[in-house]
mmCIF file of C-alpha atoms in Angstrom:
data_model
loop_
_atom_site.group_PDB
_atom_site.id
_atom_site.type_symbol
_atom_site.label_atom_id
_atom_site.label_comp_id
_atom_site.label_asym_id
_atom_site.label_seq_id
_atom_site.Cartn_x
_atom_site.Cartn_y
_atom_site.Cartn_z
ATOM 1 C CA MET A 1 -8.694 13.712 -1.056
ATOM 2 C CA ILE A 2 -9.528 10.300 -2.489
ATOM 3 C CA SER A 3 -13.163 9.483 -1.881
ATOM 4 C CA PRO A 4 -13.826 6.299 0.115
ATOM 5 C CA HIS A 5 -16.245 5.396 -2.708
ATOM 6 C CA ALA A 6 -13.230 4.999 -5.023
ATOM 7 C CA LEU A 7 -12.057 2.202 -2.730
ATOM 8 C CA THR A 8 -15.284 0.168 -2.995
ATOM 9 C CA HIS A 9 -14.315 -1.541 -6.266
ATOM 10 C CA PRO A 10 -12.637 -4.948 -6.742
ATOM 11 C CA VAL A 11 -9.310 -4.902 -4.941
ATOM 12 C CA PRO A 12 -7.098 -5.345 -8.051
ATOM 13 C CA ALA A 13 -8.765 -2.343 -9.680
ATOM 14 C CA VAL A 14 -8.148 -0.270 -6.561
ATOM 15 C CA ALA A 15 -4.506 -1.387 -6.395
ATOM 16 C CA ARG A 16 -4.047 -0.175 -9.962
ATOM 17 C CA HIS A 17 -5.984 3.053 -9.300
ATOM 18 C CA LEU A 18 -3.839 3.947 -6.282
ATOM 19 C CA LEU A 19 -0.712 4.261 -8.413
ATOM 20 C CA GLY A 20 -0.061 7.989 -8.567
ATOM 21 C CA ALA A 21 -2.060 8.773 -5.414
ATOM 22 C CA VAL A 22 -0.312 10.642 -2.602
ATOM 23 C CA LEU A 23 0.169 9.710 1.048
ATOM 24 C CA GLU A 24 0.634 12.648 3.394
ATOM 25 C CA SER A 25 2.016 11.924 6.859
ATOM 26 C CA ARG A 26 2.020 14.489 9.653
ATOM 27 C CA VAL A 27 3.115 12.060 12.356
ATOM 28 C CA ASP A 28 4.820 13.965 15.196
ATOM 29 C CA ASN A 29 3.965 17.203 13.329
ATOM 30 C CA GLU A 30 6.556 16.417 10.661
ATOM 31 C CA ARG A 31 5.212 16.462 7.115
ATOM 32 C CA VAL A 32 6.281 13.779 4.667
ATOM 33 C CA CYS A 33 4.505 13.403 1.305
ATOM 34 C CA ALA A 34 5.078 10.634 -1.197
ATOM 35 C CA VAL A 35 3.453 9.306 -4.340
ATOM 36 C CA ILE A 36 2.455 5.641 -4.496
ATOM 37 C CA VAL A 37 4.442 3.781 -7.178
ATOM 38 C CA GLU A 38 3.957 0.124 -6.177
ATOM 39 C CA THR A 39 1.024 -1.820 -4.712
ATOM 40 C CA GLU A 40 -0.207 -5.368 -4.165
ATOM 41 C CA ALA A 41 -3.827 -6.505 -4.010
ATOM 42 C CA TYR A 42 -4.953 -8.907 -1.281
ATOM 43 C CA LEU A 43 -8.472 -10.204 -1.730
ATOM 44 C CA GLY A 44 -11.043 -11.837 0.516
ATOM 45 C CA PRO A 45 -11.624 -15.436 1.622
ATOM 46 C CA GLU A 46 -10.858 -16.819 -1.854
ATOM 47 C CA ASP A 47 -7.263 -15.497 -1.778
ATOM 48 C CA ALA A 48 -4.992 -18.002 -0.042
ATOM 49 C CA ALA A 49 -2.264 -15.371 0.443
ATOM 50 C CA SER A 50 -4.581 -12.872 2.118
ATOM 51 C CA HIS A 51 -5.045 -12.367 5.845
ATOM 52 C CA ALA A 52 -8.759 -12.619 5.008
ATOM 53 C CA ALA A 53 -8.402 -16.162 3.605
ATOM 54 C CA THR A 54 -11.092 -18.699 4.485
ATOM 55 C CA ARG A 55 -8.681 -20.661 6.686
ATOM 56 C CA SER A 56 -8.488 -17.667 9.049
ATOM 57 C CA GLY A 57 -12.013 -16.312 9.084
ATOM 58 C CA ILE A 58 -12.580 -13.003 10.837
ATOM 59 C CA THR A 59 -10.023 -12.519 13.594
ATOM 60 C CA PRO A 60 -8.978 -9.551 15.746
ATOM 61 C CA ARG A 61 -5.988 -9.117 13.427
ATOM 62 C CA ASN A 62 -7.774 -9.113 10.055
ATOM 63 C CA ARG A 63 -11.220 -7.741 10.960
ATOM 64 C CA LEU A 64 -10.470 -4.381 9.315
ATOM 65 C CA MET A 65 -10.234 -6.118 5.936
ATOM 66 C CA PHE A 66 -13.942 -6.937 6.243
ATOM 67 C CA GLU A 67 -14.956 -3.473 7.407
ATOM 68 C CA ARG A 68 -15.420 -0.066 5.804
ATOM 69 C CA PRO A 69 -12.968 0.820 3.004
ATOM 70 C CA GLY A 70 -10.747 3.848 3.400
ATOM 71 C CA ARG A 71 -8.982 2.964 6.614
ATOM 72 C CA ALA A 72 -5.410 1.930 7.312
ATOM 73 C CA TYR A 73 -4.723 -1.720 8.067
ATOM 74 C CA VAL A 74 -1.308 -1.766 9.737
ATOM 75 C CA TYR A 75 0.339 -4.962 10.923
ATOM 76 C CA ARG A 76 3.811 -6.138 11.821
ATOM 77 C CA SER A 77 5.370 -8.529 9.326
ATOM 78 C CA TYR A 78 7.354 -11.411 10.839
ATOM 79 C CA GLY A 79 7.544 -9.404 14.067
ATOM 80 C CA VAL A 80 9.967 -6.938 12.484
ATOM 81 C CA HIS A 81 8.483 -4.399 10.048
ATOM 82 C CA TRP A 82 5.222 -2.492 10.011
ATOM 83 C CA CYS A 83 3.246 -2.811 6.769
ATOM 84 C CA LEU A 84 0.693 -0.245 5.598
ATOM 85 C CA ASN A 85 -2.419 -1.407 3.760
ATOM 86 C CA ILE A 86 -5.467 0.506 2.584
ATOM 87 C CA VAL A 87 -8.748 -1.321 3.181
ATOM 88 C CA ALA A 88 -10.580 -1.663 -0.153
ATOM 89 C CA HIS A 89 -13.340 -3.956 -1.409
ATOM 90 C CA PRO A 90 -16.871 -3.952 -2.825
ATOM 91 C CA ALA A 91 -19.875 -4.008 -0.512
ATOM 92 C CA ASP A 92 -20.017 -7.128 1.681
ATOM 93 C CA GLY A 93 -16.524 -8.106 0.563
ATOM 94 C CA ALA A 94 -13.069 -8.090 2.101
ATOM 95 C CA GLY A 95 -9.624 -6.986 1.027
ATOM 96 C CA ALA A 96 -6.829 -4.467 1.248
ATOM 97 C CA VAL A 97 -4.059 -2.985 -0.865
ATOM 98 C CA LEU A 98 -0.510 -3.271 0.454
ATOM 99 C CA ILE A 99 1.581 -0.172 -0.241
ATOM 100 C CA ARG A 100 4.946 -1.508 -1.398
ATOM 101 C CA GLY A 101 6.755 1.514 -2.825
ATOM 102 C CA LEU A 102 6.721 5.314 -2.713
ATOM 103 C CA ASP A 103 8.580 8.185 -4.367
ATOM 104 C CA LEU A 104 9.199 11.007 -1.905
ATOM 105 C CA LEU A 105 7.820 14.435 -2.774
ATOM 106 C CA GLU A 106 8.397 16.362 0.477
ATOM 107 C CA GLY A 107 10.004 15.703 3.827
ATOM 108 C CA GLN A 108 13.159 13.977 2.632
ATOM 109 C CA PRO A 109 15.194 15.106 5.691
ATOM 110 C CA THR A 110 12.604 13.625 8.067
ATOM 111 C CA ALA A 111 12.431 10.365 6.102
ATOM 112 C CA HIS A 112 16.233 10.219 5.997
ATOM 113 C CA ARG A 113 16.476 10.669 9.778
ATOM 114 C CA ARG A 114 13.775 8.084 10.514
ATOM 115 C CA ARG A 115 15.554 5.604 8.253
ATOM 116 C CA ARG A 116 18.909 6.507 9.882
ATOM 117 C CA GLY A 117 20.246 7.365 6.463
ATOM 118 C CA ARG A 118 19.840 3.842 5.126
ATOM 119 C CA PRO A 119 18.899 3.841 1.432
ATOM 120 C CA PRO A 120 16.566 3.213 -0.200
ATOM 121 C CA LEU A 121 14.245 5.310 1.932
ATOM 122 C CA THR A 122 10.819 4.208 0.660
ATOM 123 C CA ALA A 123 11.304 1.198 -1.638
ATOM 124 C CA GLY A 124 9.669 -1.674 0.223
ATOM 125 C CA PRO A 125 6.803 -1.864 2.714
ATOM 126 C CA GLY A 126 8.945 -1.863 5.867
ATOM 127 C CA ARG A 127 11.105 1.019 4.726
ATOM 128 C CA LEU A 128 8.247 3.277 3.710
ATOM 129 C CA THR A 129 6.435 2.908 7.028
ATOM 130 C CA GLN A 130 9.616 3.956 8.822
ATOM 131 C CA ALA A 131 9.971 6.974 6.534
ATOM 132 C CA LEU A 132 6.345 8.008 7.108
ATOM 133 C CA GLY A 133 6.436 7.314 10.850
ATOM 134 C CA VAL A 134 3.651 4.736 10.547
ATOM 135 C CA ASP A 135 3.256 2.061 13.207
ATOM 136 C CA GLY A 136 0.536 -0.010 14.838
ATOM 137 C CA SER A 137 -0.984 3.036 16.540
ATOM 138 C CA LEU A 138 -2.452 3.941 13.127
ATOM 139 C CA ASN A 139 -4.196 0.608 12.615
ATOM 140 C CA GLY A 140 -7.825 1.444 11.802
ATOM 141 C CA HIS A 141 -7.059 5.105 11.128
ATOM 142 C CA ASP A 142 -9.463 6.855 8.739
ATOM 143 C CA LEU A 143 -7.333 8.040 5.811
ATOM 144 C CA ILE A 144 -9.314 11.241 5.309
ATOM 145 C CA GLU A 145 -7.972 12.563 8.626
ATOM 146 C CA PRO A 146 -4.495 13.622 9.809
ATOM 147 C CA PRO A 147 -1.924 12.459 10.680
ATOM 148 C CA LEU A 148 -2.088 10.126 7.658
ATOM 149 C CA ARG A 149 -4.160 11.054 4.637
ATOM 150 C CA LEU A 150 -4.687 9.541 1.191
ATOM 151 C CA LEU A 151 -4.825 12.321 -1.389
ATOM 152 C CA GLU A 152 -5.506 12.621 -5.084
ATOM 153 C CA GLY A 153 -2.321 12.643 -7.105
ATOM 154 C CA TRP A 154 -1.750 12.077 -10.810
ATOM 155 C CA ARG A 155 -3.298 9.850 -13.412
ATOM 156 C CA VAL A 156 -0.833 7.163 -14.463
ATOM 157 C CA PRO A 157 -1.408 5.855 -18.014
ATOM 158 C CA ASP A 158 -1.574 2.109 -18.531
ATOM 159 C CA SER A 159 1.488 2.327 -20.769
ATOM 160 C CA MET A 160 3.601 3.081 -17.663
ATOM 161 C CA VAL A 161 2.146 0.312 -15.455
ATOM 162 C CA ARG A 162 3.563 -3.177 -15.142
ATOM 163 C CA VAL A 163 2.110 -6.275 -13.457
ATOM 164 C CA THR A 164 3.816 -9.227 -11.726
ATOM 165 C CA PRO A 165 2.959 -11.860 -9.126
ATOM 166 C CA ARG A 166 3.156 -10.698 -5.534
ATOM 167 C CA ILE A 167 6.452 -10.824 -3.635
ATOM 168 C CA GLY A 168 7.466 -12.685 -0.485
ATOM 169 C CA ILE A 169 4.459 -14.990 -0.153
ATOM 170 C CA THR A 170 4.148 -18.776 -0.111
ATOM 171 C CA ARG A 171 0.507 -19.177 -1.204
ATOM 172 C CA ALA A 172 -1.172 -18.072 -4.463
ATOM 173 C CA VAL A 173 2.278 -17.157 -5.709
ATOM 174 C CA ASP A 174 1.328 -16.914 -9.395
ATOM 175 C CA ALA A 175 -1.560 -14.460 -9.134
ATOM 176 C CA PRO A 176 -0.644 -11.276 -11.085
ATOM 177 C CA LEU A 177 -1.651 -8.817 -8.368
ATOM 178 C CA ARG A 178 1.415 -6.586 -7.975
ATOM 179 C CA TYR A 179 1.283 -3.269 -9.822
ATOM 180 C CA PHE A 180 4.024 -0.715 -10.269
ATOM 181 C CA ILE A 181 5.043 2.293 -12.330
ATOM 182 C CA GLU A 182 8.042 1.318 -14.388
ATOM 183 C CA ARG A 183 11.396 3.051 -13.931
ATOM 184 C CA ARG A 184 10.506 4.704 -10.620
ATOM 185 C CA PRO A 185 13.136 4.696 -7.832
ATOM 186 C CA GLY A 186 10.595 3.790 -5.146
ATOM 187 C CA VAL A 187 9.714 0.424 -6.717
ATOM 188 C CA SER A 188 11.033 -2.237 -4.368
ATOM 189 C CA ARG A 189 12.091 -4.902 -6.880
ATOM 190 C CA SER A 190 11.828 -3.791 -10.479
ATOM 191 C CA GLY A 191 13.905 -6.586 -12.004
ATOM 192 C CA ILE A 192 11.198 -9.247 -11.742
ATOM 193 C CA PRO A 193 9.807 -10.275 -15.170
ATOM 194 C CA SER A 194 6.627 -8.292 -15.695
ATOM 195 C CA LEU A 195 3.776 -7.804 -18.128
ATOM 196 C CA PRO A 196 2.032 -4.666 -19.330
ATOM 197 C CA ILE A 197 -1.360 -4.069 -17.813
ATOM 198 C CA SER A 198 -4.146 -5.586 -19.895
ATOM 199 C CA ARG A 199 -7.653 -4.350 -20.537
ATOM 200 C CA PRO A 200 -10.627 -6.473 -21.651
#
């Protein structure tokens, strides 16, 4: 189990740290496990692309981003797809990490049925929520409890991690806040020019 304390760091650091972690879904008593291979960081009021941006303030939709880390923030994108985020931020901050891509470990038949056989099964935020059975009923769910848990996985070395700007946004489009493990099938769009992760 990933400790909620691990999610109380700056959101970009958490987005990087979550690569290699495992999501376990037991929605409808059907187990699907997958490793996180792609994330995006969305910060607090200073991030124009975030639901927590200053222009919005705290609203019924985004309030979870300002609350305790370690819970699921689930919202519908453009009225079509559910998106799964993990609330993460330092004390008195705001933010969440969007889960953009997964590699399936267990439960492929269930994921295949939920996706009606449409590949890819878990590359992209809307596809992976379908595969896991995640919808708005899990908004605010504590990720240490079933039916959706965030578990320790594997350490991913920096040499395997790439960084790009976030995808599908119209504000703060140049911020390098998308992280992914290179050459993994669950990465939603791997052809975008990327950079290796840098350390100070």
